[in-house]
Amino acid sequence: MHVAVFAFPFGCHALALINLVQKLARAAQETQFSFLNTEKSNNSIFSASITSLPDNIKTYNVADGVPQSHVFSGDPIERVELFIKETPKNFKMALETAVAVTGQEISCLIADAFLSFSGSIAESLSIPWIPVWIPVPHSLSTHIYTDMIRQHYANSLGYGCSNSCGDGHDVELEEKTLEIPGLSELHIADLPVEVLPRDAQETPFSCLLGQIGNMVQKADTLVLNFYQELYPEPLLIDLKSKFSNLLNVGFISLSMPPPSLPPSTEDTTGCLSWLDSQKSKTVAYISFGTVVNIPRSEMEELAEALEESRTPFLWSLRENVRDCLPNGFLERTTMHGKVVPWAPQTQVLAHSSTGVFMTHCGANSVYESIANGVPMICRPFFADNKLNARLVADVWRIGERIDGGVFTKTGVARSLDLILQHEQGRRIRSRVQAIKELVLKASAPGGHATQAFKTLVEKMTLV
Ligand code: UDP
């Protein structure tokens, strides 16, 4: 068997997918895996997070579509759009290379579901196509129902009109819940611009996402980075009615239960030894993922709140934005805070001193927090962040959204106080612990996620 895997090389999609592929490669050792991804993304996942791969995985680079000597504008979406223009040609070429190198035809195609064109490639090769949905399943549903959502809400919200109503987005309507099967817990405001474009502009990225709903429904098997136990029932029923094999294999980037650290674990960032010196459940861990840069004004408010409240904090903050911190902040907070350019996040969240995670609500961050039973303070920024924050704060009730949607000194201080000191915080913590237990049970032998993974291995190796 020779399984080809197509990765979407942005955000943390490729990292999540290679983690799944590693688990599959260990479970199906006779199967050869070819992992196709851009060189930049391959370099970043294999230098930072993964040092060695099972022998039955080979990686291949696909062209990223960036013209030679291209000058970037600074907008992160530019890279995505250049890459999209290069598809599917780049993947087809790398696929030919993989067949030539291994001497084996492809028997199954696993792909990040964002790359919906992969369905046609599998069809043309007459092989099974198994898309993997990396974000939360609620967001898949927003793509399946994009047309219905636009028809329902675009006009009533004034989207798609010219100047007269362009700025008049109806705030009250934005706060209405969605009348879409399985999505009644979400608000219109939670929808990313790719689903409901606020300025009526389609982009190559929104077009790509727009095709997902139709294409993915042609798949017989769909893999989800999620647990059956965490769905609202109507969403699970609706998705099951569309896919004969809906495989909720659990959080694919994580080992459940999280491995306990051997005493010899290298602590190159110093985060873990610093956490060792703090009291249990007192530290606020702060990180906004790999893409988001928070505005300078909000960074100042956040920093002032941390300084004044004297909350112990560990802040993962890239070097290039540190000059946005208030003058002298780092020196004045050395006794109760630590700022690092990169933190071993899963280990930080697993540490007993960590009391709360201040996050942008990227799916991986939310999953890692749940897996370690850590409550969240949510400041969503882009893509599916708002939708994830809604689930965290209002549906699972395992965190708090920041007051007014942006960091202010008083809002940050209030949220920290509530989660770390108050009864409400204690209740939030016990709910996230309960969800962690559900997830652990589903990942144990005989649990739903374990069963779904076994089915995936069977589907993938079916001749
Ligand atoms: N991450 C990390 N250390 C850091 C910052 C981020 O290990 O200092 C990891 C984090 O554990 C998560 C990923 O980067 O797995 C961020 O993914 P997420 O989906 O939360 O956000 P994105 O970067 O895609 O916006």
Short mmCIF file of C-alpha atoms and ligand atoms in Angstrom, two decimals:
data_model
loop_
_atom_site.label_atom_id
_atom_site.label_comp_id
_atom_site.label_asym_id
_atom_site.label_seq_id
_atom_site.Cartn_x
_atom_site.Cartn_y
_atom_site.Cartn_z
CA MET A 1 0.00 0.00 0.00
CA HIS A 2 1.18 3.51 -0.74
CA VAL A 3 -0.78 6.33 0.91
CA ALA A 4 -0.20 9.88 -0.33
CA VAL A 5 -0.93 12.71 2.10
CA PHE A 6 -1.58 16.30 0.96
CA ALA A 7 -0.92 18.97 3.61
CA PHE A 8 -2.25 22.54 3.77
CA PRO A 9 0.95 24.41 4.63
CA PHE A 10 -0.40 27.29 6.76
CA GLY A 11 -1.18 27.84 10.42
CA CYS A 12 -0.81 24.58 12.27
CA HIS A 13 -2.62 22.40 9.72
CA ALA A 14 0.47 20.58 8.45
CA LEU A 15 1.75 19.88 11.96
CA ALA A 16 -1.59 18.37 12.96
CA LEU A 17 -1.67 16.22 9.82
CA ILE A 18 1.88 14.87 10.19
CA ASN A 19 1.03 13.91 13.76
CA LEU A 20 -1.90 11.86 12.47
CA VAL A 21 0.27 10.35 9.74
CA GLN A 22 2.86 9.30 12.32
CA LYS A 23 0.19 7.52 14.33
CA LEU A 24 -1.08 5.81 11.15
CA ALA A 25 2.43 4.83 10.09
CA ARG A 26 3.01 3.13 13.43
CA ALA A 27 -0.32 1.33 13.20
CA ALA A 28 0.23 0.20 9.56
CA GLN A 29 3.94 -0.54 9.35
CA GLU A 30 3.70 -2.34 6.00
CA THR A 31 2.21 0.76 4.37
CA GLN A 32 4.38 3.43 2.74
CA PHE A 33 3.34 7.07 3.36
CA SER A 34 4.33 10.01 1.13
CA PHE A 35 3.78 13.36 2.87
CA LEU A 36 3.46 16.26 0.39
CA ASN A 37 3.87 19.79 1.71
CA THR A 38 5.72 23.01 0.85
CA GLU A 39 9.43 23.19 1.68
CA LYS A 40 8.90 26.09 4.10
CA SER A 41 6.24 24.25 6.06
CA ASN A 42 8.20 20.96 5.99
CA ASN A 43 11.26 22.78 7.34
CA SER A 44 9.31 24.41 10.12
CA ILE A 45 7.50 21.27 11.33
CA PHE A 46 10.57 19.07 11.11
CA SER A 47 12.97 21.50 12.76
CA ALA A 48 10.83 22.70 15.67
CA SER A 49 8.49 19.89 16.60
CA ILE A 50 9.44 16.60 14.99
CA THR A 51 12.96 15.31 14.93
CA SER A 52 12.54 11.79 13.56
CA LEU A 53 9.88 10.03 11.54
CA PRO A 54 8.97 6.34 11.26
CA ASP A 55 10.86 4.69 8.35
CA ASN A 56 7.66 4.22 6.33
CA ILE A 57 7.08 8.00 5.94
CA LYS A 58 8.88 9.96 3.23
CA THR A 59 8.40 13.70 2.78
CA TYR A 60 8.24 15.59 -0.52
CA ASN A 61 8.22 19.31 -1.24
CA VAL A 62 5.51 20.89 -3.39
CA ALA A 63 5.97 24.29 -5.05
CA ASP A 64 4.64 27.18 -2.93
CA GLY A 65 3.78 29.42 -5.91
CA VAL A 66 5.97 32.31 -4.70
CA PRO A 67 7.64 33.84 -7.78
CA GLN A 68 11.40 34.32 -7.58
CA SER A 69 12.41 37.66 -6.04
CA HIS A 70 8.79 38.31 -4.99
CA VAL A 71 8.45 41.12 -2.48
CA PHE A 72 5.79 40.42 0.17
CA SER A 73 3.38 43.13 1.26
CA GLY A 74 3.29 41.88 4.87
CA ASP A 75 -0.26 40.51 4.61
CA PRO A 76 -0.06 36.83 5.70
CA ILE A 77 -2.90 35.86 3.33
CA GLU A 78 -0.69 36.73 0.33
CA ARG A 79 1.35 33.53 0.74
CA VAL A 80 -1.86 31.50 0.98
CA GLU A 81 -3.21 32.98 -2.24
CA LEU A 82 0.02 32.41 -4.20
CA PHE A 83 -0.01 28.80 -3.01
CA ILE A 84 -3.66 28.32 -4.00
CA LYS A 85 -2.91 29.57 -7.52
CA GLU A 86 -0.21 26.91 -7.81
CA THR A 87 -2.60 24.06 -6.91
CA PRO A 88 -3.32 21.36 -8.04
CA LYS A 89 -0.37 21.37 -10.48
CA ASN A 90 2.21 21.41 -7.66
CA PHE A 91 0.66 18.41 -5.87
CA LYS A 92 0.29 16.41 -9.09
CA MET A 93 3.99 16.90 -9.85
CA ALA A 94 5.09 15.87 -6.36
CA LEU A 95 2.78 12.85 -6.56
CA GLU A 96 4.57 11.70 -9.73
CA THR A 97 7.89 12.06 -7.91
CA ALA A 98 6.61 10.01 -4.96
CA VAL A 99 5.48 7.21 -7.28
CA ALA A 100 8.83 7.26 -9.11
CA VAL A 101 10.90 7.27 -5.89
CA THR A 102 8.99 4.44 -4.18
CA GLY A 103 8.18 2.50 -7.35
CA GLN A 104 4.65 2.09 -5.99
CA GLU A 105 1.38 3.44 -7.36
CA ILE A 106 -0.79 5.40 -4.89
CA SER A 107 -3.46 3.26 -3.24
CA CYS A 108 -5.19 5.90 -1.08
CA LEU A 109 -5.17 9.69 -0.82
CA ILE A 110 -5.47 11.36 2.59
CA ALA A 111 -5.70 15.15 2.38
CA ASP A 112 -6.31 18.21 4.49
CA ALA A 113 -9.97 18.88 3.63
CA PHE A 114 -9.07 22.51 2.78
CA LEU A 115 -7.50 21.04 -0.39
CA SER A 116 -10.84 20.02 -1.86
CA PHE A 117 -9.35 19.53 -5.36
CA SER A 118 -7.65 16.39 -3.95
CA GLY A 119 -11.04 14.64 -4.28
CA SER A 120 -10.86 14.93 -8.08
CA ILE A 121 -7.29 13.66 -8.11
CA ALA A 122 -8.31 10.57 -6.10
CA GLU A 123 -11.28 10.08 -8.42
CA SER A 124 -9.07 10.21 -11.50
CA LEU A 125 -6.77 7.58 -9.94
CA SER A 126 -9.79 5.48 -8.85
CA ILE A 127 -8.51 5.31 -5.27
CA PRO A 128 -10.19 6.08 -1.93
CA TRP A 129 -10.10 9.74 -0.85
CA ILE A 130 -10.04 10.44 2.87
CA PRO A 131 -10.23 14.16 3.73
CA VAL A 132 -9.22 15.27 7.23
CA TRP A 133 -10.97 18.25 8.83
CA ILE A 134 -8.53 19.93 11.23
CA PRO A 135 -10.62 22.79 12.78
CA VAL A 136 -13.72 22.18 14.95
CA PRO A 137 -16.59 20.37 13.13
CA HIS A 138 -18.88 23.38 13.67
CA SER A 139 -16.71 25.28 11.22
CA LEU A 140 -17.02 22.46 8.65
CA SER A 141 -20.75 22.89 8.92
CA THR A 142 -20.48 26.64 8.26
CA HIS A 143 -18.74 25.73 4.98
CA ILE A 144 -21.29 23.06 4.07
CA TYR A 145 -24.05 25.65 4.60
CA THR A 146 -22.20 28.69 3.21
CA ASP A 147 -24.74 29.29 0.41
CA MET A 148 -27.67 29.05 2.80
CA ILE A 149 -25.93 31.33 5.31
CA ARG A 150 -25.22 33.96 2.66
CA GLN A 151 -28.76 33.82 1.30
CA HIS A 152 -30.23 34.11 4.79
CA TYR A 153 -28.05 36.77 6.30
CA ALA A 154 -26.08 38.75 3.74
CA ASN A 155 -29.01 40.92 2.66
CA SER A 156 -30.53 41.43 6.06
CA LEU A 157 -27.16 42.49 7.43
CA GLY A 158 -26.50 44.87 4.60
CA TYR A 159 -23.50 42.91 3.34
CA GLY A 160 -22.97 43.08 -0.33
CA CYS A 161 -24.55 46.56 -0.63
CA SER A 162 -22.58 49.53 -1.79
CA ASN A 163 -21.77 52.64 0.29
CA SER A 164 -25.24 53.38 1.63
CA CYS A 165 -25.27 50.37 3.90
CA GLY A 166 -21.62 49.34 3.74
CA ASP A 167 -20.79 50.62 7.21
CA GLY A 168 -24.17 50.00 8.68
CA HIS A 169 -23.66 46.40 9.77
CA ASP A 170 -26.40 45.70 12.18
CA VAL A 171 -24.78 44.95 15.52
CA GLU A 172 -27.96 43.47 17.00
CA LEU A 173 -28.40 41.12 14.06
CA GLU A 174 -24.77 40.07 14.34
CA GLU A 175 -25.55 38.85 17.84
CA LYS A 176 -28.44 36.64 16.66
CA THR A 177 -27.93 32.90 16.73
CA LEU A 178 -27.73 30.94 13.49
CA GLU A 179 -30.78 29.12 12.19
CA ILE A 180 -28.71 26.43 10.54
CA PRO A 181 -28.89 22.72 11.42
CA GLY A 182 -26.51 21.96 14.26
CA LEU A 183 -25.22 25.53 14.55
CA SER A 184 -27.87 27.13 16.74
CA GLU A 185 -25.30 27.79 19.48
CA LEU A 186 -23.29 30.09 17.23
CA HIS A 187 -23.90 33.76 16.55
CA ILE A 188 -23.72 35.42 13.15
CA ALA A 189 -20.82 37.49 14.48
CA ASP A 190 -18.81 34.28 14.99
CA LEU A 191 -18.73 33.50 11.27
CA PRO A 192 -15.39 34.10 9.59
CA VAL A 193 -15.32 36.52 6.65
CA GLU A 194 -14.68 33.62 4.27
CA VAL A 195 -18.17 32.29 5.07
CA LEU A 196 -19.94 35.66 5.28
CA PRO A 197 -17.74 38.25 3.55
CA ARG A 198 -18.44 41.57 5.26
CA ASP A 199 -17.22 43.60 2.28
CA ALA A 200 -18.73 41.28 -0.34
CA GLN A 201 -15.29 40.57 -1.80
CA GLU A 202 -14.50 36.99 -2.77
CA THR A 203 -10.82 36.12 -2.49
CA PRO A 204 -8.96 33.02 -3.76
CA PHE A 205 -9.00 31.78 -0.15
CA SER A 206 -12.75 32.27 0.32
CA CYS A 207 -13.33 30.55 -3.05
CA LEU A 208 -11.21 27.60 -1.94
CA LEU A 209 -13.13 27.33 1.33
CA GLY A 210 -16.40 27.81 -0.56
CA GLN A 211 -15.73 24.60 -2.52
CA ILE A 212 -15.12 22.54 0.60
CA GLY A 213 -18.76 22.00 1.47
CA ASN A 214 -19.70 20.50 -1.90
CA MET A 215 -16.55 18.57 -2.48
CA VAL A 216 -16.15 17.05 0.94
CA GLN A 217 -19.65 15.59 0.76
CA LYS A 218 -18.39 13.34 -2.04
CA ALA A 219 -16.13 11.64 0.48
CA ASP A 220 -17.30 8.35 1.87
CA THR A 221 -15.05 8.73 4.91
CA LEU A 222 -14.31 11.99 6.70
CA VAL A 223 -11.79 12.21 9.53
CA LEU A 224 -12.30 14.83 12.23
CA ASN A 225 -9.78 16.21 14.71
CA PHE A 226 -12.44 16.00 17.42
CA TYR A 227 -14.30 13.79 19.87
CA GLN A 228 -17.81 12.47 19.37
CA GLU A 229 -18.46 13.30 23.04
CA LEU A 230 -17.98 17.07 22.48
CA TYR A 231 -20.65 17.61 19.81
CA PRO A 232 -24.04 19.17 20.32
CA GLU A 233 -26.37 16.33 19.28
CA PRO A 234 -28.02 18.11 16.30
CA LEU A 235 -24.61 18.81 14.74
CA LEU A 236 -23.53 15.19 15.07
CA ILE A 237 -26.83 13.98 13.60
CA ASP A 238 -26.59 16.44 10.70
CA LEU A 239 -23.01 15.52 9.82
CA LYS A 240 -23.73 11.79 10.16
CA SER A 241 -26.57 12.22 7.67
CA LYS A 242 -24.02 13.54 5.15
CA PHE A 243 -21.10 11.15 5.65
CA SER A 244 -21.47 7.40 5.97
CA ASN A 245 -18.19 7.21 7.88
CA LEU A 246 -17.64 10.13 10.21
CA LEU A 247 -14.48 9.27 12.08
CA ASN A 248 -13.88 11.39 15.18
CA VAL A 249 -10.40 10.14 15.93
CA GLY A 250 -9.76 12.62 18.78
CA PHE A 251 -7.21 15.46 18.99
CA ILE A 252 -4.71 14.29 16.38
CA SER A 253 -1.79 16.46 17.54
CA LEU A 254 -1.93 15.20 21.09
CA SER A 255 -1.14 12.00 22.87
CA MET A 256 -3.92 11.17 25.28
CA PRO A 257 -3.26 10.92 28.16
CA PRO A 258 -0.52 13.60 27.77
CA PRO A 259 2.82 11.87 28.43
CA SER A 260 4.35 12.69 31.81
CA LEU A 261 7.72 14.34 31.37
CA PRO A 262 10.75 12.26 32.21
CA PRO A 263 12.99 14.08 34.75
CA SER A 264 15.72 14.38 32.11
CA THR A 265 13.52 16.46 29.74
CA GLU A 266 15.55 19.31 28.36
CA ASP A 267 14.18 22.69 29.37
CA THR A 268 15.95 24.79 26.77
CA THR A 269 13.57 27.76 27.17
CA GLY A 270 13.75 27.76 30.99
CA CYS A 271 9.92 27.85 31.11
CA LEU A 272 9.50 24.60 33.02
CA SER A 273 12.03 25.37 35.77
CA TRP A 274 10.50 28.85 36.10
CA LEU A 275 7.06 27.23 36.48
CA ASP A 276 8.54 24.88 39.11
CA SER A 277 9.28 27.95 41.23
CA GLN A 278 5.65 29.17 41.14
CA LYS A 279 2.67 28.16 43.29
CA SER A 280 0.09 25.66 42.07
CA LYS A 281 -2.52 27.01 39.57
CA THR A 282 -1.39 30.63 39.89
CA VAL A 283 0.32 31.36 36.57
CA ALA A 284 -1.33 32.96 33.52
CA TYR A 285 0.21 31.49 30.36
CA ILE A 286 -0.17 33.90 27.43
CA SER A 287 0.20 33.04 23.75
CA PHE A 288 -1.59 34.02 20.57
CA GLY A 289 -0.30 31.23 18.32
CA THR A 290 1.99 31.36 15.34
CA VAL A 291 0.30 33.99 13.15
CA VAL A 292 -1.44 36.69 15.21
CA ASN A 293 0.30 39.92 16.23
CA ILE A 294 -1.80 41.78 18.77
CA PRO A 295 -2.18 45.54 18.22
CA ARG A 296 0.30 47.70 20.15
CA SER A 297 -2.42 49.46 22.14
CA GLU A 298 -3.82 46.13 23.40
CA MET A 299 -0.36 44.84 24.20
CA GLU A 300 0.21 47.88 26.40
CA GLU A 301 -3.11 47.38 28.22
CA LEU A 302 -2.38 43.69 28.76
CA ALA A 303 1.12 44.41 30.04
CA GLU A 304 -0.12 47.11 32.43
CA ALA A 305 -2.77 44.74 33.83
CA LEU A 306 -0.15 42.04 34.42
CA GLU A 307 2.18 44.50 36.09
CA GLU A 308 -0.42 46.09 38.34
CA SER A 309 -2.21 42.90 39.35
CA ARG A 310 1.16 41.20 40.01
CA THR A 311 -0.28 38.00 38.52
CA PRO A 312 2.55 35.52 37.84
CA PHE A 313 2.73 35.22 34.03
CA LEU A 314 4.58 33.35 31.31
CA TRP A 315 4.25 35.13 27.97
CA SER A 316 5.24 33.61 24.62
CA LEU A 317 6.00 36.74 22.60
CA ARG A 318 7.99 36.90 19.38
CA GLU A 319 11.19 39.00 19.58
CA ASN A 320 10.13 41.26 16.71
CA VAL A 321 7.14 42.68 18.62
CA ARG A 322 8.73 43.10 22.04
CA ASP A 323 9.36 46.79 21.45
CA CYS A 324 5.58 47.27 21.68
CA LEU A 325 5.78 46.53 25.43
CA PRO A 326 5.71 49.56 27.74
CA ASN A 327 9.16 50.97 28.53
CA GLY A 328 10.82 49.13 31.41
CA PHE A 329 8.04 46.50 31.63
CA LEU A 330 10.43 43.54 31.36
CA GLU A 331 12.74 44.87 34.09
CA ARG A 332 9.90 45.79 36.45
CA THR A 333 8.21 42.38 36.17
CA THR A 334 11.20 40.03 36.45
CA MET A 335 10.10 38.98 39.95
CA HIS A 336 6.72 37.65 38.84
CA GLY A 337 6.86 37.22 35.08
CA LYS A 338 8.80 35.60 32.25
CA VAL A 339 8.68 36.52 28.56
CA VAL A 340 10.04 34.02 26.01
CA PRO A 341 10.02 33.99 22.19
CA TRP A 342 8.65 30.44 22.12
CA ALA A 343 7.30 28.20 24.88
CA PRO A 344 6.87 24.41 24.95
CA GLN A 345 3.14 25.06 25.12
CA THR A 346 1.80 21.56 25.72
CA GLN A 347 4.28 21.07 28.57
CA VAL A 348 3.49 24.49 29.99
CA LEU A 349 -0.22 23.70 29.97
CA ALA A 350 0.48 20.35 31.62
CA HIS A 351 2.44 22.02 34.44
CA SER A 352 0.69 22.17 37.80
CA SER A 353 1.54 25.89 38.27
CA THR A 354 -0.41 26.95 35.17
CA GLY A 355 -3.79 28.32 36.27
CA VAL A 356 -5.18 29.93 33.13
CA PHE A 357 -4.38 30.23 29.41
CA MET A 358 -4.86 33.61 27.72
CA THR A 359 -5.35 32.61 24.08
CA HIS A 360 -6.51 33.73 20.62
CA CYS A 361 -8.47 30.42 20.46
CA GLY A 362 -6.68 28.73 17.59
CA ALA A 363 -8.07 25.17 17.48
CA ASN A 364 -4.77 23.59 18.59
CA SER A 365 -4.45 25.91 21.56
CA VAL A 366 -8.03 25.22 22.65
CA TYR A 367 -7.52 21.44 22.31
CA GLU A 368 -4.23 21.56 24.23
CA SER A 369 -5.89 23.53 27.02
CA ILE A 370 -8.78 21.04 27.24
CA ALA A 371 -6.40 18.07 27.19
CA ASN A 372 -4.65 19.53 30.22
CA GLY A 373 -7.75 20.80 32.02
CA VAL A 374 -6.72 24.49 31.92
CA PRO A 375 -9.41 27.24 31.78
CA MET A 376 -9.06 29.94 29.11
CA ILE A 377 -9.37 33.70 28.73
CA CYS A 378 -10.28 34.26 25.08
CA ARG A 379 -9.26 37.13 22.85
CA PRO A 380 -10.15 35.82 19.35
CA PHE A 381 -8.61 37.53 16.31
CA PHE A 382 -9.20 35.86 12.93
CA ALA A 383 -10.40 32.83 10.93
CA ASP A 384 -12.21 30.37 13.23
CA ASN A 385 -11.00 32.06 16.46
CA LYS A 386 -14.38 33.66 17.25
CA LEU A 387 -16.26 30.47 16.67
CA ASN A 388 -13.88 28.56 18.96
CA ALA A 389 -14.16 31.28 21.61
CA ARG A 390 -17.96 30.93 21.50
CA LEU A 391 -17.63 27.19 22.20
CA VAL A 392 -15.15 27.77 25.03
CA ALA A 393 -16.97 30.62 26.76
CA ASP A 394 -20.67 29.97 26.14
CA VAL A 395 -21.15 26.35 25.11
CA TRP A 396 -18.62 24.31 27.09
CA ARG A 397 -18.27 27.18 29.63
CA ILE A 398 -14.62 26.42 30.26
CA GLY A 399 -13.38 29.98 29.90
CA GLU A 400 -14.22 33.67 29.65
CA ARG A 401 -14.29 35.99 26.65
CA ILE A 402 -12.40 39.23 27.34
CA ASP A 403 -14.75 42.15 28.13
CA GLY A 404 -15.65 44.18 25.04
CA GLY A 405 -13.68 41.85 22.77
CA VAL A 406 -10.35 43.69 23.19
CA PHE A 407 -7.72 43.85 25.93
CA THR A 408 -8.18 46.70 28.36
CA LYS A 409 -6.35 47.02 31.66
CA THR A 410 -9.54 46.62 33.70
CA GLY A 411 -10.94 43.83 31.51
CA VAL A 412 -7.76 41.75 31.78
CA ALA A 413 -7.52 42.30 35.55
CA ARG A 414 -11.19 41.32 35.99
CA SER A 415 -10.85 38.09 33.94
CA LEU A 416 -7.65 37.04 35.71
CA ASP A 417 -9.22 37.70 39.10
CA LEU A 418 -12.38 35.80 38.17
CA ILE A 419 -10.61 32.67 36.92
CA LEU A 420 -7.77 32.55 39.42
CA GLN A 421 -9.49 33.75 42.62
CA HIS A 422 -13.26 33.39 42.46
CA GLU A 423 -15.88 30.68 42.91
CA GLN A 424 -16.96 31.16 39.27
CA GLY A 425 -13.36 30.38 38.27
CA ARG A 426 -13.45 27.24 40.39
CA ARG A 427 -16.61 26.12 38.56
CA ILE A 428 -15.01 26.83 35.19
CA ARG A 429 -11.97 24.79 36.24
CA SER A 430 -14.08 21.84 37.33
CA ARG A 431 -15.98 21.89 33.98
CA VAL A 432 -12.76 21.82 31.97
CA GLN A 433 -11.52 18.96 34.16
CA ALA A 434 -14.75 17.08 33.43
CA ILE A 435 -14.28 17.56 29.66
CA LYS A 436 -10.68 16.42 29.99
CA GLU A 437 -11.94 13.22 31.64
CA LEU A 438 -14.44 12.63 28.79
CA VAL A 439 -11.68 13.02 26.24
CA LEU A 440 -9.38 10.68 28.17
CA LYS A 441 -12.08 8.04 28.32
CA ALA A 442 -12.76 8.33 24.58
CA SER A 443 -9.02 7.88 23.89
CA ALA A 444 -8.63 4.83 26.11
CA PRO A 445 -8.73 1.31 24.65
CA GLY A 446 -12.33 0.65 23.58
CA GLY A 447 -13.18 4.40 23.63
CA HIS A 448 -14.96 6.04 20.67
CA ALA A 449 -11.86 7.85 19.37
CA THR A 450 -9.74 4.69 19.56
CA GLN A 451 -12.39 2.75 17.64
CA ALA A 452 -12.64 5.50 15.01
CA PHE A 453 -8.85 5.43 14.54
CA LYS A 454 -8.94 1.65 14.01
CA THR A 455 -11.66 2.09 11.38
CA LEU A 456 -9.50 4.71 9.66
CA VAL A 457 -6.58 2.28 9.46
CA GLU A 458 -8.90 -0.35 7.96
CA LYS A 459 -10.33 2.09 5.39
CA MET A 460 -6.88 3.30 4.42
CA THR A 461 -5.49 -0.18 3.85
CA LEU A 462 -8.58 -1.62 2.15
CA VAL A 463 -7.50 -3.13 -1.18
N1 UDP B 1 2.89 27.00 20.12
C1 UDP B 1 3.93 26.57 20.94
N2 UDP B 1 4.65 27.53 21.57
C2 UDP B 1 4.42 28.85 21.47
C3 UDP B 1 3.34 29.28 20.66
C4 UDP B 1 2.59 28.32 20.00
O1 UDP B 1 4.20 25.38 21.08
O2 UDP B 1 5.15 29.63 22.10
C5 UDP B 1 2.11 25.97 19.42
C6 UDP B 1 0.87 25.58 20.20
O3 UDP B 1 1.16 24.54 21.11
C7 UDP B 1 -0.11 25.17 19.11
C8 UDP B 1 0.34 25.98 17.91
O4 UDP B 1 1.63 26.50 18.20
O5 UDP B 1 0.02 23.79 18.84
C9 UDP B 1 -0.61 27.13 17.61
O6 UDP B 1 -1.72 26.60 16.96
P1 UDP B 1 -3.14 27.26 17.02
O7 UDP B 1 -4.08 26.43 16.21
O8 UDP B 1 -3.53 27.46 18.43
O9 UDP B 1 -2.93 28.69 16.42
P2 UDP B 1 -2.40 29.23 15.00
O10 UDP B 1 -0.95 29.41 15.14
O11 UDP B 1 -2.76 28.19 13.94
O12 UDP B 1 -3.14 30.54 14.84
#
